Coordinates of C-alpha atoms in Angstrom, one line a residue:
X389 CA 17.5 13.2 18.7
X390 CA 18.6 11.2 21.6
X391 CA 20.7 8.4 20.9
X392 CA 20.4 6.6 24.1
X393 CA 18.6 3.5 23.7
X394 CA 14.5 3.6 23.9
X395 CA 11.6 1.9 23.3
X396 CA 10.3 -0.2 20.1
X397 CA 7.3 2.4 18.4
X398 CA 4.3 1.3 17.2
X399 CA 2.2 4.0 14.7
X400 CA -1.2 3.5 13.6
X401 CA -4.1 6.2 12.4
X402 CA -6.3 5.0 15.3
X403 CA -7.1 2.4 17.2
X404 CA -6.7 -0.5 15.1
X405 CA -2.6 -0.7 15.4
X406 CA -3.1 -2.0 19.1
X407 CA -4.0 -5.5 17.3
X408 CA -0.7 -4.9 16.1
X409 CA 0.7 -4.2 19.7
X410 CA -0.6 -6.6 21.2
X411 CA 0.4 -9.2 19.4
X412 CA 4.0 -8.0 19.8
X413 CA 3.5 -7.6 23.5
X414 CA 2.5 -11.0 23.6
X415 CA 5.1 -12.4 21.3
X416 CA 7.9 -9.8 22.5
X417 CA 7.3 -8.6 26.4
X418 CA 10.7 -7.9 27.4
X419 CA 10.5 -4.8 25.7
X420 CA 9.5 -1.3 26.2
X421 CA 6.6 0.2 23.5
X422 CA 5.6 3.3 23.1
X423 CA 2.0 3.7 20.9
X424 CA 0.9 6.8 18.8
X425 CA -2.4 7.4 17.3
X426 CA -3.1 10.0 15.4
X427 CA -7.0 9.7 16.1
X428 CA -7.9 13.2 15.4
X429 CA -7.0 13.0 12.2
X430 CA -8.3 9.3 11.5
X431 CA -9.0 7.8 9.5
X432 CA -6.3 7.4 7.1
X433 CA -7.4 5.3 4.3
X434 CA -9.7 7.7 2.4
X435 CA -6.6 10.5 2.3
X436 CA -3.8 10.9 -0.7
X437 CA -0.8 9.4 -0.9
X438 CA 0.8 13.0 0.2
X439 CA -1.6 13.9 3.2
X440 CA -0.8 10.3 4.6
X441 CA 2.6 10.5 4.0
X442 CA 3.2 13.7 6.0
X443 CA 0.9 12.3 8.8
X444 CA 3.3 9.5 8.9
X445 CA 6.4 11.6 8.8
X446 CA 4.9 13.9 11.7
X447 CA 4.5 11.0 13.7
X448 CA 7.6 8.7 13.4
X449 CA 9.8 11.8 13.9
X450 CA 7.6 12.4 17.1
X451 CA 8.8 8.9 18.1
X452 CA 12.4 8.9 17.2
X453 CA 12.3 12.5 19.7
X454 CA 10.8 10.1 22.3
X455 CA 14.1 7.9 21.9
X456 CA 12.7 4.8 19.5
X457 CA 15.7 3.3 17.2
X458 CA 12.4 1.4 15.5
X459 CA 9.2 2.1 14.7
X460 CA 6.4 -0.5 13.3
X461 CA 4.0 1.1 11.4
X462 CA 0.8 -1.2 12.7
X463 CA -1.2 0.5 10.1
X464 CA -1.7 -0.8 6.6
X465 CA -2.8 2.7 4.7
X466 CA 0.5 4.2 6.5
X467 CA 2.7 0.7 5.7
X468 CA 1.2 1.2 1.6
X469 CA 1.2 4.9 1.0
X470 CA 4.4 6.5 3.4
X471 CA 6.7 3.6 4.2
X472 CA 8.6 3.7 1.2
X473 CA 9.3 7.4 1.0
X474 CA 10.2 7.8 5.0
X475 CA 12.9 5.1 4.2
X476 CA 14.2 6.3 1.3
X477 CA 14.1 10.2 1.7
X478 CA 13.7 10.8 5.3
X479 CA 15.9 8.7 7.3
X480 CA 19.0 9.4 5.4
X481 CA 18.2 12.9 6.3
X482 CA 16.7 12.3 10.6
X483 CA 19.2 9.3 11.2
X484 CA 20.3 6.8 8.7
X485 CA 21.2 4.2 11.8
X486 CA 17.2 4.5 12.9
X487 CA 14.3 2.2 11.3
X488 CA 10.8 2.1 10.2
X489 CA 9.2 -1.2 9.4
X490 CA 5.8 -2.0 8.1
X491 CA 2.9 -4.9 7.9
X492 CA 2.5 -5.3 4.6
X493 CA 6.2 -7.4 3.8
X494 CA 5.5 -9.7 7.2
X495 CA 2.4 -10.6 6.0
X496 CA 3.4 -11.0 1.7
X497 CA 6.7 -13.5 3.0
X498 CA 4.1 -15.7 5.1
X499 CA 1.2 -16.2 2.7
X500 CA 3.2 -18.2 0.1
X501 CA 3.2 -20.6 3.0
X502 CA -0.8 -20.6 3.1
X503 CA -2.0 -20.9 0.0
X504 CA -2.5 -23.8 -1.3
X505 CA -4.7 -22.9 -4.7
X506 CA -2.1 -19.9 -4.8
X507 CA -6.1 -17.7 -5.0
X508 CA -5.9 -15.5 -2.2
X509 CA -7.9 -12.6 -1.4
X510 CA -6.9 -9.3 -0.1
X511 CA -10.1 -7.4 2.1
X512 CA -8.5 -3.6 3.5
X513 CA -9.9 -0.7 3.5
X514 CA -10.1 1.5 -0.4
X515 CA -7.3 3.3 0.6
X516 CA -4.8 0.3 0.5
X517 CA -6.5 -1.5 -2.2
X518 CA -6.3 1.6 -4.0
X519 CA -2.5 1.3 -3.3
X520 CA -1.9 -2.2 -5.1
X521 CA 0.5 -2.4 -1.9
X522 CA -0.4 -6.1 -1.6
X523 CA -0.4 -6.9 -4.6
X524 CA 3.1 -5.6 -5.8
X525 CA 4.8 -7.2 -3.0
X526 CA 3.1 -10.8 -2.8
X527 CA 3.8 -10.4 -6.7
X528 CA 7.4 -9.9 -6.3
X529 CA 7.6 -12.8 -3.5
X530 CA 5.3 -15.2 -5.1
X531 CA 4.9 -14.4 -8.6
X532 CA 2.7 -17.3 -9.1
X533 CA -0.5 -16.1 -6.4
X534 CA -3.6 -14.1 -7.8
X535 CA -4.2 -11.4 -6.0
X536 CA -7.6 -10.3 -5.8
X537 CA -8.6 -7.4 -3.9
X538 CA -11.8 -6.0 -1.8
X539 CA -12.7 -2.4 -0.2
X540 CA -14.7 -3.1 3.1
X541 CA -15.2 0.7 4.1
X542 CA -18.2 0.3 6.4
X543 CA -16.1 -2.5 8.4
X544 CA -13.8 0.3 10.1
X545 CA -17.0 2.4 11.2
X546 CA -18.4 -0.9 12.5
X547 CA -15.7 -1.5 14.9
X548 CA -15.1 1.7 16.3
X549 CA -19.1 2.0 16.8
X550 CA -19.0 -0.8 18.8
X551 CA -20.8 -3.1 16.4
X552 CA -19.0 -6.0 15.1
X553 CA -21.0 -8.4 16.7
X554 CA -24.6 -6.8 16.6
X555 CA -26.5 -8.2 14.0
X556 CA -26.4 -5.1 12.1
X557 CA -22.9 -6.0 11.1
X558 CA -24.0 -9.6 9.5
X559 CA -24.8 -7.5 5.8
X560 CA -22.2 -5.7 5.3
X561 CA -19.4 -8.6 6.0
X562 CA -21.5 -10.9 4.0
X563 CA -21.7 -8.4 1.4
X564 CA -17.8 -8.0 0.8
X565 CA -17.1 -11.7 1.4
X566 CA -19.7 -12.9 -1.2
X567 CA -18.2 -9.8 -3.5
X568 CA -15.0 -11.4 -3.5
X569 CA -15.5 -14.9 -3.8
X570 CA -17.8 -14.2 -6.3
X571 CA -14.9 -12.4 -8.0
X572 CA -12.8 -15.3 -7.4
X573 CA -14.2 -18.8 -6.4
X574 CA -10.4 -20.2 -6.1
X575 CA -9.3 -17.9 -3.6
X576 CA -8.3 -20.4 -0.1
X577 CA -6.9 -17.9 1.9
X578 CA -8.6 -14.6 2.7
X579 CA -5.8 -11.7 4.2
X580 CA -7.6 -9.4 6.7
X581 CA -5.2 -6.2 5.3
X582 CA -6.6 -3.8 8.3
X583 CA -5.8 -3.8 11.8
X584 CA -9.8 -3.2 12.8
X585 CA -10.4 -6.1 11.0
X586 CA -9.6 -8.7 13.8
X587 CA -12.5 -7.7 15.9
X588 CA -15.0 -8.9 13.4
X589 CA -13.2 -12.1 13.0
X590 CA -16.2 -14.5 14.6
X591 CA -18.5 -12.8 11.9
X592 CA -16.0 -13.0 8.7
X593 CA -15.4 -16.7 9.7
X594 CA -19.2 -17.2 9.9
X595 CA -19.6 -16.1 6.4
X596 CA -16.6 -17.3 4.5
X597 CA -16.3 -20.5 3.0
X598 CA -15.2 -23.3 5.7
X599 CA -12.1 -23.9 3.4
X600 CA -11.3 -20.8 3.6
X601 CA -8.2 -19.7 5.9
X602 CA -8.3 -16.3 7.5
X603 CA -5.1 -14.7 8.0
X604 CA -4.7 -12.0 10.6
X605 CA -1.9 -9.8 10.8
X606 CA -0.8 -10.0 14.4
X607 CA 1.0 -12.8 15.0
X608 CA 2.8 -12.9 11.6
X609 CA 4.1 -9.1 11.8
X610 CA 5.3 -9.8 16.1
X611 CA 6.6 -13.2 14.4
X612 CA 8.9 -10.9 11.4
X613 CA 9.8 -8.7 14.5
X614 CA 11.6 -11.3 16.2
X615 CA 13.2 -12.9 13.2
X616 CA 13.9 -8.7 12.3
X617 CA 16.4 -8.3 16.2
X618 CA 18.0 -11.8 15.6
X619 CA 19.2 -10.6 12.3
X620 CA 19.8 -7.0 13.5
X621 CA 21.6 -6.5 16.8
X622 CA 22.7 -3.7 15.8
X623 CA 19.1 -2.4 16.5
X624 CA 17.9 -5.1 18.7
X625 CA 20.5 -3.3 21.4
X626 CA 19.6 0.0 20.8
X627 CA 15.9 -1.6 22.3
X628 CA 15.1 -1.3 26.1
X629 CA 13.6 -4.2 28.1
X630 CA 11.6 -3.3 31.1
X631 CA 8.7 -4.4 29.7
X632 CA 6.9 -0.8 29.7
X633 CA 4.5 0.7 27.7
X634 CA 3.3 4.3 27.4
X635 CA 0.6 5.5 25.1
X636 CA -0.1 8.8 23.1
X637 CA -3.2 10.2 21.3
X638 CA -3.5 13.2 19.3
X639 CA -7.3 13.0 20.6
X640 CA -8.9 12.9 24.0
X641 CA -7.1 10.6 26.3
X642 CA -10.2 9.5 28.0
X643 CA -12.1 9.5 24.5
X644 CA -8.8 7.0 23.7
X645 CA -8.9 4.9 27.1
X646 CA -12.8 4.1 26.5
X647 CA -12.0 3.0 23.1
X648 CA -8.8 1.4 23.3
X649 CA -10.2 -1.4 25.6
X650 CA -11.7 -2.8 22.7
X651 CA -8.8 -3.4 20.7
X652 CA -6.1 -4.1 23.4
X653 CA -8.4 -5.3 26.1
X654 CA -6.4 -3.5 28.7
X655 CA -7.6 -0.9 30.6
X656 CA -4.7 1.4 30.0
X657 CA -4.0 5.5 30.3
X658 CA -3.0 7.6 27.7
X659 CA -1.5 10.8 27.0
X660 CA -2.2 14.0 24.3
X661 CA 0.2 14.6 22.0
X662 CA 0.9 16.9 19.2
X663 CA 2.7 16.0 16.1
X664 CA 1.6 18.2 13.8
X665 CA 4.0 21.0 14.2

């Protein structure tokens, strides 16, 4: 691997990570990105622990080879089920100076801060409620919060079909929102734990509760970034700043560029990659 400094990584399944991404870009432009999905092989969330762990794998060592010291993982199924076991097994092995960070810990620390009825409610996809990811780690943060947690597997499809704002979509985020706050009428703080989920935020505000705060990932996980190079300039120098970004797809580029508008609201260009060998 080159050991020159590079870019910050950003990983996701899809499409959803460039929430992520742009909310770094926005918090953090100095830098250079690179961004890799893995969209022919999206989604993650309905794949074992193992499958999405070697996706991961295959696609943070694809980014360290492009010269990242750090890699986000903007993608909660990768964050819950392959995070863990990269940092532990694998980067002793690749590099143990190199690092991999996740969204699930940026966004446990902060909601101990929202909560007020220390209810919250957890809405990802079944693959990371499967997990307990959130759970475990508010848990160990804030013993003290209930964590309640809700599968929304038609809200990904909804999104990427280009329907979170067609009346169509109205059902199905009702449906989930009145399935948890049935579950638990305490809950004050709803955590949107996918990176699609931003794009239906007009229609998940319109059927929560008005007391209800809606946290989204973005700002909180760019926010953790920040905080994460002040404390570690060990790494924080190993980052270029030229304010760059290049993008990869293990799909179409042009299927990529038309979709990826959506998420980013750039018009950007993107390359193939593949990871997989």
């Amino acid at each position: 691997m080159n050991n020159n400094p590079g870019p910050i990584g950003v990983f996701d399944s899809g499409y959803g990570g460039l929430t992520i991404l742009k909310a770094i870009r926005k918090q953090l432009p100095q830098y250079d990105y690179v961004y890799l999905g893995d969209n022919a092989r999206a989604p993650y969330g309905p794949r074992s622990f193992d499958v999405v762990y070697e996706f991961t794998r295959q696609a943070v060592y694809s980014l360290f080879e492009k010269g990242c010291h750090l890699v986000i993982l903007g993608c909660n199924t990768a964050s819950a089920k392959a995070l863990r076991t990269i940092q532990q097994s694998d980067l002793p092995r690749w590099d143990s100076s190199r690092r991999v960070l996740g969204v699930i810990r940026p966004t446990a620390e902060e909601i101990g801060k929202l909560t007020t009825s220390r209810h919250i409610g957890v809405l990802a996809t079944e693959g990371t409620i499967l997990s307990n990811s959130y759970d475990i780690e508010i848990k160990k943060l804030h013993p003290d919060i209930v964590v309640t947690g809700e599968p929304c597997p038609l809200w990904v499809p909804l999104v990427e079909y280009g329907e979170a704002n067609s009346d169509g979509a109205d059902y199905f985020v009702r449906k989930y929102i009145s399935n948890i706050m049935q579950r638990d009428p305490k809950i004050d703080t709803l955590l949107l734990g996918c990176t699609h989920y931003p794009l239906l935020i007009d229609k998940i505000r319109q059927f929560a509760p008005p007391s209800v705060f809606i946290m989204e990932q973005g700002t909180y996980v760019a926010s953790s970034l920040q905080d994460y190079l002040l404390r570690h300039p060990e790494i924080e120098s190993r980052c270029t700043r030229n304010a760059t970004l290049r993008l990869f797809t293990t799909e179409n580029p042009q299927k990529f560029r038309d979709h990826a508008f959506t998420f980013i609201g750039e018009d950007i260009e993107a390359s193939h990659i593949d990871i997989d060998g």
